[in-house]
Coordinates of C-alpha atoms in Angstrom, one line a residue:
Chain A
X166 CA -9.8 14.1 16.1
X167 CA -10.6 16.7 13.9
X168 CA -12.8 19.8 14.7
X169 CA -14.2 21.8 11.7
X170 CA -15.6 25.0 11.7
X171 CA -18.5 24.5 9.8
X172 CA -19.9 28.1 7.6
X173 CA -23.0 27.5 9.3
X174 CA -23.3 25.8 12.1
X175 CA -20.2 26.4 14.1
X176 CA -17.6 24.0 15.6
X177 CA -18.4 20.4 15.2
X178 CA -16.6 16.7 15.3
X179 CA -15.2 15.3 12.9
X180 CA -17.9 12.4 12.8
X181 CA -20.2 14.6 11.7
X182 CA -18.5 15.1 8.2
X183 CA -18.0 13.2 5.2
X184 CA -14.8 13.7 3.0
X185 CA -15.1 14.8 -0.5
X186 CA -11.5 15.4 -1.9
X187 CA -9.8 18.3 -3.9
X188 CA -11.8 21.4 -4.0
X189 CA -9.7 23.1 -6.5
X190 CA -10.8 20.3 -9.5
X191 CA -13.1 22.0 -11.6
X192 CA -15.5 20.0 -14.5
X193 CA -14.9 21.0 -17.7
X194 CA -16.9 24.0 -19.0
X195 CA -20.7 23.2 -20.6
X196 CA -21.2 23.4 -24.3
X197 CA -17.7 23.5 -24.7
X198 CA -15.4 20.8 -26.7
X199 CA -13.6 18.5 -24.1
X200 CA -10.4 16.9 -25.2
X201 CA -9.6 13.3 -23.3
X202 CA -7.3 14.9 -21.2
X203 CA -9.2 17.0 -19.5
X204 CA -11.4 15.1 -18.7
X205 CA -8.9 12.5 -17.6
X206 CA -7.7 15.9 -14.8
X207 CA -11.3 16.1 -14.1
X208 CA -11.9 12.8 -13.6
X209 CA -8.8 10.9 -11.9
X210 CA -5.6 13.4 -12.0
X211 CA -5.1 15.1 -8.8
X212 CA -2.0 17.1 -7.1
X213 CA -2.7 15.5 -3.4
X214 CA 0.4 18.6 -2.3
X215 CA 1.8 17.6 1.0
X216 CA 1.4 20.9 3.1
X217 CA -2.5 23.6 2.0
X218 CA -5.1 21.8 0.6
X219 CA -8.5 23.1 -0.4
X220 CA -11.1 20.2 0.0
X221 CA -14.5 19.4 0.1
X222 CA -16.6 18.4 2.8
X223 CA -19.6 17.4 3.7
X224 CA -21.5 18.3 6.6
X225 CA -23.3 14.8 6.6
X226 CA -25.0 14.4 10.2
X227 CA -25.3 18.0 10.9
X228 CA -27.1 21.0 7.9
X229 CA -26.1 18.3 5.4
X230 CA -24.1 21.3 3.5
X231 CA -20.8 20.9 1.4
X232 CA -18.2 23.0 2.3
X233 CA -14.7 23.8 1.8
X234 CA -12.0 23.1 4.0
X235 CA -8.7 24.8 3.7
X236 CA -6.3 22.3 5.7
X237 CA -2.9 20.7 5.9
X238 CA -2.1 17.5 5.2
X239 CA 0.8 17.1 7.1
X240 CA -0.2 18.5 10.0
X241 CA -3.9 18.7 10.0
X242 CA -4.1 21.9 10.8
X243 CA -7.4 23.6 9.7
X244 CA -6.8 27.0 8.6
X245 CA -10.0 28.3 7.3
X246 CA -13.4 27.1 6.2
X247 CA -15.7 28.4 3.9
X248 CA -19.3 28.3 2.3
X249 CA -19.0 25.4 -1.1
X250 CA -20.2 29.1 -3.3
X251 CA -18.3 31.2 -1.9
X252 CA -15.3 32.6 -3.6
X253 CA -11.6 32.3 -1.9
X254 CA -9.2 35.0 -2.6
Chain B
X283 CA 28.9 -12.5 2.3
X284 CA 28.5 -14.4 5.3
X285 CA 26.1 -17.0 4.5
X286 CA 24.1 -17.6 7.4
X287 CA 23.4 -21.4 8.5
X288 CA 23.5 -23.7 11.6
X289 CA 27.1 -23.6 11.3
X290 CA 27.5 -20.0 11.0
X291 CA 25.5 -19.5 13.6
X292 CA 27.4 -21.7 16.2
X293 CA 30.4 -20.0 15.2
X294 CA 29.4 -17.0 16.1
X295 CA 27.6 -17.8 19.4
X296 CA 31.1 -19.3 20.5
X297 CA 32.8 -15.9 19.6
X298 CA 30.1 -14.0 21.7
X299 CA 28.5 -12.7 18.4
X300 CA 31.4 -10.3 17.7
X301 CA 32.3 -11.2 14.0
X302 CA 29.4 -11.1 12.1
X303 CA 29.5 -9.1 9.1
X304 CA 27.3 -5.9 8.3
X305 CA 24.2 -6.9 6.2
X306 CA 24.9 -3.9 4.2
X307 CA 27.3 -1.4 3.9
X308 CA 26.4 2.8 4.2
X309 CA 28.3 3.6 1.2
X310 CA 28.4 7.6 -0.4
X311 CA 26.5 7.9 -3.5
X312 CA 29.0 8.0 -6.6
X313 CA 28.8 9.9 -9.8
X314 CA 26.8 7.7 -12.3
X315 CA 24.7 4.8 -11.9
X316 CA 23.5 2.7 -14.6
X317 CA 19.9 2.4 -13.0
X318 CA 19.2 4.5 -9.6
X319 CA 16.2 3.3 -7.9
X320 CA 14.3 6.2 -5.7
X321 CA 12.7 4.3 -2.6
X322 CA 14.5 2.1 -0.1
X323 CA 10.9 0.3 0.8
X324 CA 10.4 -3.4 -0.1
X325 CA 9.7 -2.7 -3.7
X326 CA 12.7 -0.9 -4.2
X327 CA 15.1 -2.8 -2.5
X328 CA 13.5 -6.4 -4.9
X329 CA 13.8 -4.1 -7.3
X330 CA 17.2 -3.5 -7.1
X331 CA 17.8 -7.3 -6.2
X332 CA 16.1 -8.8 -9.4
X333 CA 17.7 -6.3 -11.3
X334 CA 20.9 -7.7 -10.4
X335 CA 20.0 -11.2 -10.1
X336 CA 17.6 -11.8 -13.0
X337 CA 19.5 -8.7 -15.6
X338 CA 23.1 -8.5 -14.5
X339 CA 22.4 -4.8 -13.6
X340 CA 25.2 -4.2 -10.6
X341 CA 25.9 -0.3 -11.0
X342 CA 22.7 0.3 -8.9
X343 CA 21.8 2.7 -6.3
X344 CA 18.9 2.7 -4.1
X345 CA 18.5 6.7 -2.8
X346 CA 16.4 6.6 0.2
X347 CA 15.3 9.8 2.2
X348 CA 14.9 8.1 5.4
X349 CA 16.2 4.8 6.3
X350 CA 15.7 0.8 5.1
X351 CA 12.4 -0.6 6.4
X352 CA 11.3 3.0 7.9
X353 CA 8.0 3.0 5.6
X354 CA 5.4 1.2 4.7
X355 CA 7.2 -2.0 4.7
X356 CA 7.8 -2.0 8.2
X357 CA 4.4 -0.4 8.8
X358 CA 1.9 -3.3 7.1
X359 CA 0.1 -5.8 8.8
X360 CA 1.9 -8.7 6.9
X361 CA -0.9 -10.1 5.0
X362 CA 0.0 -12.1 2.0
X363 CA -2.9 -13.3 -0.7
X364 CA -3.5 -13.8 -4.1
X365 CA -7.9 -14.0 -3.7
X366 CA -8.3 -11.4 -6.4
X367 CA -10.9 -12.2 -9.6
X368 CA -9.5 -10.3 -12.2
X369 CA -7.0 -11.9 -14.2
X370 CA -4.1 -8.8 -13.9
X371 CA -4.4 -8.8 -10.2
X372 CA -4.3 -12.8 -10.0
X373 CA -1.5 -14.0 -12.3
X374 CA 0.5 -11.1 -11.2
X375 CA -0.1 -11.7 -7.4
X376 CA 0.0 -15.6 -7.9
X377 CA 3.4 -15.1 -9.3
X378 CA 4.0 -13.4 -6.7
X379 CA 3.0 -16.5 -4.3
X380 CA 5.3 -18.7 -6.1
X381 CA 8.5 -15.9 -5.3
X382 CA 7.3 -16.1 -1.7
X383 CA 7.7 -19.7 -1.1
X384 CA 11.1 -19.9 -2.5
X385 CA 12.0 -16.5 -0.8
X386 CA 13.7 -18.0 2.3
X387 CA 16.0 -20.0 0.4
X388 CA 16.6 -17.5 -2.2
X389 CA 17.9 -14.8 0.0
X390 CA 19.5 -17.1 2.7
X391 CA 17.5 -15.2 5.0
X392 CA 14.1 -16.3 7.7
X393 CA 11.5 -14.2 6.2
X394 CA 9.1 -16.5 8.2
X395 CA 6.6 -17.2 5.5
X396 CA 3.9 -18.5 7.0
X397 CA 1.1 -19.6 4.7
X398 CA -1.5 -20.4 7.4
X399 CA -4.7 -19.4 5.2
X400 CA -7.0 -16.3 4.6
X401 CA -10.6 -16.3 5.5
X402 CA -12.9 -13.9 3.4
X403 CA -16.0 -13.7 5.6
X404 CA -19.5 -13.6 4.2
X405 CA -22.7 -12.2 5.5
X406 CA -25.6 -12.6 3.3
X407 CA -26.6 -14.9 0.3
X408 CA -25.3 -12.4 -2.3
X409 CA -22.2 -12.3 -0.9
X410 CA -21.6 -15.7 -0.7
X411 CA -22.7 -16.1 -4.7
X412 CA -20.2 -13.3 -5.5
X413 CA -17.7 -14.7 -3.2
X414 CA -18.1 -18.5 -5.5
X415 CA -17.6 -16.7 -8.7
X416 CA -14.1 -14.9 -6.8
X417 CA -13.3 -18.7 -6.1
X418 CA -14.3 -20.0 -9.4
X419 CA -12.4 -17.0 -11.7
X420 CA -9.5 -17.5 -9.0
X421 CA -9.0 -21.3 -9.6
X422 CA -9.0 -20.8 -13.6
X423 CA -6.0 -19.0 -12.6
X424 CA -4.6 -21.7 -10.8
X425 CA -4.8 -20.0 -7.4
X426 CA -6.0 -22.5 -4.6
X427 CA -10.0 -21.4 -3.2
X428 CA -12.4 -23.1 -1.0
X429 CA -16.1 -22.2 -0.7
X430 CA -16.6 -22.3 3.3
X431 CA -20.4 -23.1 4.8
X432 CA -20.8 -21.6 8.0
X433 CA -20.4 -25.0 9.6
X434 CA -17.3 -25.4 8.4
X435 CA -16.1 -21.3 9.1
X436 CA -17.1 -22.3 13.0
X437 CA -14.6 -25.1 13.2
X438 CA -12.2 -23.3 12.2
X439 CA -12.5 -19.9 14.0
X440 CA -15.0 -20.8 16.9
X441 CA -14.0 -17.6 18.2
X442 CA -16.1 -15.3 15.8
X443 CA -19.4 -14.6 16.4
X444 CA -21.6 -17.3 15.6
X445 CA -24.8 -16.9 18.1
X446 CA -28.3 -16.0 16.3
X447 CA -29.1 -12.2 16.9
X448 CA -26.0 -10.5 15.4
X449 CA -26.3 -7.7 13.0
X450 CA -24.3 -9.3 10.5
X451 CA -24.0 -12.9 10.4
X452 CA -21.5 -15.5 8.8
X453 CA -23.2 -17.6 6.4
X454 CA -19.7 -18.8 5.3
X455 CA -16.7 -17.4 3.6
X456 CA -14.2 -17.8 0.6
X457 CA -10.7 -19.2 1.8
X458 CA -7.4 -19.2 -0.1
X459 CA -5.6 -21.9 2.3
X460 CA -2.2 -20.8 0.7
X461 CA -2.4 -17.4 1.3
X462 CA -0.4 -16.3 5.0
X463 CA 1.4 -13.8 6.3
X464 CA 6.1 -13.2 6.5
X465 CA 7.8 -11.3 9.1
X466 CA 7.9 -7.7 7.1
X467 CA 10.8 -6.4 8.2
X468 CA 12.6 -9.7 7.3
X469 CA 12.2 -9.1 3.6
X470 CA 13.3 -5.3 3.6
X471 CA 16.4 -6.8 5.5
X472 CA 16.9 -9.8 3.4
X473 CA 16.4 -8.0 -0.1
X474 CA 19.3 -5.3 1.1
X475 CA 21.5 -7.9 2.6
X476 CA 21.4 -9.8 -1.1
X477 CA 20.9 -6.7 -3.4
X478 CA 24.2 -5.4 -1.4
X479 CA 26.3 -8.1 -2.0
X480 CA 25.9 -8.2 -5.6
X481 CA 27.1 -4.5 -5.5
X482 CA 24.1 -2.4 -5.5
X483 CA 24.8 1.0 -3.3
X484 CA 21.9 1.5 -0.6
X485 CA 22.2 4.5 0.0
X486 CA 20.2 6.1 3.3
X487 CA 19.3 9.3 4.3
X488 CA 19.2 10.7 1.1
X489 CA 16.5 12.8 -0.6
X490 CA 15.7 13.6 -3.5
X491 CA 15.0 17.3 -4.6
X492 CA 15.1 17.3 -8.2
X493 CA 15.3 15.5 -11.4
X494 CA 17.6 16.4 -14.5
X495 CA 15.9 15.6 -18.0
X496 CA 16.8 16.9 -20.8
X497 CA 15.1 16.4 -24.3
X498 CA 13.0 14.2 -22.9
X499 CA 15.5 11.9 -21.5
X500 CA 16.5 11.3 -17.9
X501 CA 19.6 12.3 -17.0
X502 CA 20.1 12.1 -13.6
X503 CA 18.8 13.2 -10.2
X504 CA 19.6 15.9 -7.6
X505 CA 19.5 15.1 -4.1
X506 CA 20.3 16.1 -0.7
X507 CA 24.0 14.3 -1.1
X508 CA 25.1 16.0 -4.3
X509 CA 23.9 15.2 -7.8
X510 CA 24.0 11.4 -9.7
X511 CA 23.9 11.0 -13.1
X512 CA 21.7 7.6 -14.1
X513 CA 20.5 6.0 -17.3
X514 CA 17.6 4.9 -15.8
X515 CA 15.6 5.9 -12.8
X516 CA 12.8 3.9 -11.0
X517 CA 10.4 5.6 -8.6
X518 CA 9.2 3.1 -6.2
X519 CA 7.8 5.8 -3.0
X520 CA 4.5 4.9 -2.2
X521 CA 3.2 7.4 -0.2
X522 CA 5.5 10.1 -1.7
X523 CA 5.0 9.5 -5.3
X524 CA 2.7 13.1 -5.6
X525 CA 5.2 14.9 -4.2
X526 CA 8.3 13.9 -6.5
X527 CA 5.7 13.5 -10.0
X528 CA 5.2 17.0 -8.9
X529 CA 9.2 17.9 -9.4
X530 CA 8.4 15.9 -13.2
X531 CA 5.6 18.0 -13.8
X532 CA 3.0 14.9 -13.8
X533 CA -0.4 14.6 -12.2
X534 CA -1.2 11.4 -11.7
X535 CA -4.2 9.5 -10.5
X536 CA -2.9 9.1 -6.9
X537 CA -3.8 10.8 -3.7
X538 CA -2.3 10.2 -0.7
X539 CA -4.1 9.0 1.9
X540 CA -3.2 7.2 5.4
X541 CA -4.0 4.1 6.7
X542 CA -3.6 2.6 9.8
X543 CA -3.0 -0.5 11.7
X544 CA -2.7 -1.7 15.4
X545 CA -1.7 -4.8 17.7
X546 CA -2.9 -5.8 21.0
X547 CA -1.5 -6.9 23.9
X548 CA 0.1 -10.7 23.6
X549 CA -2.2 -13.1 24.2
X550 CA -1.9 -17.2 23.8
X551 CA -2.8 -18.9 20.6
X552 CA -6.4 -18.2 19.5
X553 CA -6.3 -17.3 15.9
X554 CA -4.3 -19.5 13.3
X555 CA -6.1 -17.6 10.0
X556 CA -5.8 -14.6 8.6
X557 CA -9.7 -13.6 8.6
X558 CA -11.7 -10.5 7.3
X559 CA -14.8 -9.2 8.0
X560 CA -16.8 -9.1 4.9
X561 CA -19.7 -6.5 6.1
X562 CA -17.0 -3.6 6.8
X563 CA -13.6 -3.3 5.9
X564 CA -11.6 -5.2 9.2
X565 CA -8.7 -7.8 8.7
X566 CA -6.7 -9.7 11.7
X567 CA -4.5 -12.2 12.3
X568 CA -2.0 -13.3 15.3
X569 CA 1.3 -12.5 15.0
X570 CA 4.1 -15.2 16.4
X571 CA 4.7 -12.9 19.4
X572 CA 0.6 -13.7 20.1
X573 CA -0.2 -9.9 19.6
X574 CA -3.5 -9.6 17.7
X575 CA -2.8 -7.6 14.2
X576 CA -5.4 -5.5 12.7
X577 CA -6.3 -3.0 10.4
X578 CA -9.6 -1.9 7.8
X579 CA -10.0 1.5 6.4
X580 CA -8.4 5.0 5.7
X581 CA -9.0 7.3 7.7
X582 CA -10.4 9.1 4.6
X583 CA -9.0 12.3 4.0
X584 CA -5.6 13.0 1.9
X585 CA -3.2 12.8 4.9
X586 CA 1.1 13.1 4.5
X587 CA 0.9 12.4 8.7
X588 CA 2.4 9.1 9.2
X589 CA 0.4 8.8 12.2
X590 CA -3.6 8.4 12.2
X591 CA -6.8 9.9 14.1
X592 CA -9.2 8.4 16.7
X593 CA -12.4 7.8 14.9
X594 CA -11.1 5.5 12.3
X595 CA -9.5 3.1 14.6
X596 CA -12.7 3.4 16.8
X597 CA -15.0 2.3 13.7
X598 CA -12.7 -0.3 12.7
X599 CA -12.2 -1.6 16.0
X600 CA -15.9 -2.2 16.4
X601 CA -16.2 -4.2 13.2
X602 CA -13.6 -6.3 14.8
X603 CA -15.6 -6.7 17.8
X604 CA -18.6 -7.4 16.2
X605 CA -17.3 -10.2 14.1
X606 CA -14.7 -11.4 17.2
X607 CA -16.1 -10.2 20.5
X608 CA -14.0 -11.8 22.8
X609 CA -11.4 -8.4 21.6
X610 CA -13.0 -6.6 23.2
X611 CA -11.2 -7.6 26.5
X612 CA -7.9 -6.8 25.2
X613 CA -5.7 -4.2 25.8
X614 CA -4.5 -2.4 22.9
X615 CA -0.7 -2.3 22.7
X616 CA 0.3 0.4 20.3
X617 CA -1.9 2.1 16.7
X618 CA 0.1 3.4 13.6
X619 CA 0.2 4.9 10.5
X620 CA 1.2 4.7 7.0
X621 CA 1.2 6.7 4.0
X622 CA -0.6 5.0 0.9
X623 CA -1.1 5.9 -2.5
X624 CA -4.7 5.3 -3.2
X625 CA -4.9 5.0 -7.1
X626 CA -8.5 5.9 -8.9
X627 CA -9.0 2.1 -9.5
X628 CA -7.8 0.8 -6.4
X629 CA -5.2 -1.0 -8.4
X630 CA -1.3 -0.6 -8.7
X631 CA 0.6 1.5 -11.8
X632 CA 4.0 -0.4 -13.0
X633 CA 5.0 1.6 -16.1
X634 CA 7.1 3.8 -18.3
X635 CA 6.3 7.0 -18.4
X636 CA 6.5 9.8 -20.9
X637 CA 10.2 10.6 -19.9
X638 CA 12.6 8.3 -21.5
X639 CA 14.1 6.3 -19.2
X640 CA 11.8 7.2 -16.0
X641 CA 10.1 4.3 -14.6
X642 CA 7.3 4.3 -12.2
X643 CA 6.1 2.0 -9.5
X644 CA 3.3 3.3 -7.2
X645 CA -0.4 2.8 -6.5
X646 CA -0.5 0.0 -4.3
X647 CA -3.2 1.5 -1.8
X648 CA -4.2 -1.2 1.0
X649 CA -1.9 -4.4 -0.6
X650 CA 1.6 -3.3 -0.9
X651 CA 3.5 -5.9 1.1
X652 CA 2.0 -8.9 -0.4
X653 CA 3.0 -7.7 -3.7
X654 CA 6.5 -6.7 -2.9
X655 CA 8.4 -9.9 -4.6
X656 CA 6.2 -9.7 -7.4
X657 CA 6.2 -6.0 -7.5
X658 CA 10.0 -5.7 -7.8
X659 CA 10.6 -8.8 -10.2
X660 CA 8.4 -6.8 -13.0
X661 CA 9.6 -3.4 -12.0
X662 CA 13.1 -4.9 -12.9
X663 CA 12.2 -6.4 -15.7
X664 CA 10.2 -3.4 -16.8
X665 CA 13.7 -1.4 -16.2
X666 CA 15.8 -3.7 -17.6
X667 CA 14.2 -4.4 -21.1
X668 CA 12.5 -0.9 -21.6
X669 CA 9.2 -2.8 -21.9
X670 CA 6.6 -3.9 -19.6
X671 CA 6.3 -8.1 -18.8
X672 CA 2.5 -9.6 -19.7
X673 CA 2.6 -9.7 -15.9
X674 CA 2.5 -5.9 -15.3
X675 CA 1.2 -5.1 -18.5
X676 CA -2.6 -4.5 -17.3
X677 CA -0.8 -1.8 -14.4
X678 CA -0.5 0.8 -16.9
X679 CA -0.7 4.6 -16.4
X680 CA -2.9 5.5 -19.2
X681 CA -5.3 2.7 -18.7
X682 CA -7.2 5.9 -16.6
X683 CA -7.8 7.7 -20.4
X684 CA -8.4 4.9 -21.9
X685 CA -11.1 3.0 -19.7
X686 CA -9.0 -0.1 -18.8
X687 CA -9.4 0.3 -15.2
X688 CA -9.2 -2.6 -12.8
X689 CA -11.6 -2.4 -10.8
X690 CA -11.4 -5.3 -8.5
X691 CA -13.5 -4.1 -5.8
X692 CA -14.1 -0.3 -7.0
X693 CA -12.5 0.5 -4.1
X694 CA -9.8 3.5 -4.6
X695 CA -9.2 7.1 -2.9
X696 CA -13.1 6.8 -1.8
X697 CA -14.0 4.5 1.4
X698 CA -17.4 5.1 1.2
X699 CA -17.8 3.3 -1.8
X700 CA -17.2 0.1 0.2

């Protein structure tokens, strides 16, 4: 089983969290003219590396807060976890 | 090649099974290849066997990383169907049913097809109407389906759950009598015995690092054994398709998630269906050996493990038992895991792609196996001709941008949309 660090509540189960995929995917800009393929990367084009990944997550049966998740998907290491805002260097 | 029969059998029992030939050789990679195929799983390796069987395409290679039936085709639960409603997914998977039957015969080798009948479960009113329209759109396909009552679900699995205060009970269920289940690593070992002896190279152990294209064309490919020039290459790695579109510079709508699957101990003949549960995501069936074979959802996260985590199997397990609860005395005997690529629509991609000559098989998501025959024909075909067959024509990569999607039960990367 997983355990993940939430931001704000600390070290929980897995079970408590919901999955919400790549964190790095970001919606086209407002006010902006969107060509097809971008929103076709925004939509349904992802990486899915084998090895970091920055993903979503929801903290569903606990503060109910997204957060980010910077994990392995090889291994399933969880390296760091962050606040959904906050900024990641 | 040895043909194997009665008679070749006795032969060889009298001689102590010493003289029976390889079913493949391990041959070195040469320079050029008219057609290499990346993937050594089930849909590579009928791949490369309709290529040379339906296309006269011999100078083939199959470059494998690890070795034949390693993957996902010796990872499935062996479920073979063709209960889908939309007309891409049924003519394409009832084709499919028609290359299973025959598949025995046509590659001289005991897949043990075994179509014994799937069982879609039902557990309200509503599901049982959408289920009749499934039925319905399936038999205007000509795909056999029979609307079950409940009555007639109970005779024939009395073991389910039938008593009045259960969460989720049967009202009936959709049945496609036709549908079964083959001994998976059978057809891995069958397709490479044929493809083999009509001179394609299966080559194992064997990755691939890098592709060579040049003006837009394919050239060739670099891997771990030294570099192969090809005309044409088909990528056919479920599970690993992300990792070499990355070498092509492609993002495709694919993640890569893991799924997992587990038998229990052996136990006498109970269960002579293939049934799912139809308020959760739970399939099972008995294998010959009498294990009990089961499976349901992803464990939900983009995963490259081959090897799953504890609460899945724990929530899958209790559909099981809540729909059969006489499980829930047996003993589990071992839990695995596979690598899937979970396409946005829940629905395969058989294509060209924007490099000429590069061919792309992936997508498959939770019904791979069943669609290996079918899956390898078209590929082939696809290949072969430089154009996609009516069959595989609805499996197309930009059907994403252009709002074509299949969505047979909206059921992709996301689980919880089930």
């Amino acid at each position: 089983m997983l355990h993940i660090k939430c931001p704000h509540c600390g070290m929980r189960s897995q079970n408590e969290f919901s999955y919400g995929g790549d964190a790095t995917v970001k919606r086209p800009e407002l006010n902006k003219e969107v060509i097809d393929q971008e929103w076709d990367n925004f939509v349904y084009n992802r990486v899915s590396p084998r090895g970091k990944h920055l993903e979503l997550w929801q903290h569903l049966s606990g503060c109910r807060q997204w957060i980010k998740v910077e994990r392995d998907t090889a291994t399933h290491e969880i390296f760091n976890t962050y606040k959904a805002n906050e900024e990641i260097a | 090649m040895q043909k194997y029969s009665i008679f070749s059998l006795v032969k060889n029992a009298l001689t102590g099974h010493q003289n029976w030939d390889l079913a493949w050789k391990d041959p070195n990679p040469k320079e050029e290849y008219d057609v290499v195929i990346i993937g050594g799983g089930g849909h590579g390796l009928a791949t490369a066997y309709y290529l040379a069987k339906e296309h006269q395409i011999t100078k083939v290679a199959i470059i494998e990383k690890g070795w034949i039936g390693g993957g996902n085709v010796g990872r499935n639960t062996t479920i073979i169907r063709s209960n889908y409603m939309h007309d891409e997914n049924g003519l394409f998977s009832e084709f499919g049913m028609d290359l299973w039957r025959k598949m025995s015969q046509d590659l001289n080798y005991n897949v043990m097809f075994s179509p014994r009948g799937i069982i879609n479960l039902a557990h309200s009113d509503a599901q049982m109407n959408a289920y009749a329209r499934r039925g319905n759109s399936m038999r205007l396909n000509g795909i056999d389906a029979v609307l079950l009552n409940r009555e007639e679900v109970k005779e024939l699995i009395p073991m389910a759950d039938f008593s009045d205060n259960v969460r989720f009970p049967i009202f009936g269920g959709l049945m496609q009598p036709s549908a079964g289940t083959a001994r998976h690593d059978a057809v891995a070992w069958g397709y490479a015995r044929q493809a083999d002896s009509m001179g394609v190279d299966i080559i194992q152990n064997c990755e691939v690092t890098g592709f060579d294209v040049s003006a837009g064309k394919i050239k060739g490919i670099r891997t771990s054994r030294g570099n192969i020039k090809a005309k044409k290459v088909g990528l056919c790695v479920a599970g690993s398709t992300n990792i070499l579109a990355e070498k092509l510079n492609m993002t495709l709508p694919i993640e890569t998630h893991l799924l997992q699957a587990c038998v229990s101990e052996p136990v006498k003949p109970v269960l002579d269906k293939v049934v799912t549960f139809g308020a959760g995501h739970f399939y099972i069936s008995q294998s010959d050996k009498g294990e009990m074979v089961m499976g349901g959802d992803l464990d939900g996260y983009n995963s490259y493990a081959q090897r799953g985590n504890l609460p899945t199997l724990q929530h899958v397990l209790s559909e099981g038992i809540a729909m059969m609860p006489f499980l829930s005395k047996l003993k589990m005997l071992r839990t695995w895991g596979g690598i899937m690529d979970m396409s946005m629509d829940g629905s395969p991609i058989i294509d060209k792609t924007h490099i000429d000559g590069l061919y792309l098989n992936c997508g498959w998501c939770y019904g791979g196996f069943k669609a290996t025959p079918a899956s390898g024909w078209t590929f082939a075909h696809t290949i072969a001709q430089d154009r996609v067959h009516e069959l595989n024509a609805g499996y197309s990569l930009n059907r994403f941008s252009t709002g074509h999607l299949i969505d047979e039960k909206g059921l992709g990367t996301k689980t919880w949309i089930s």
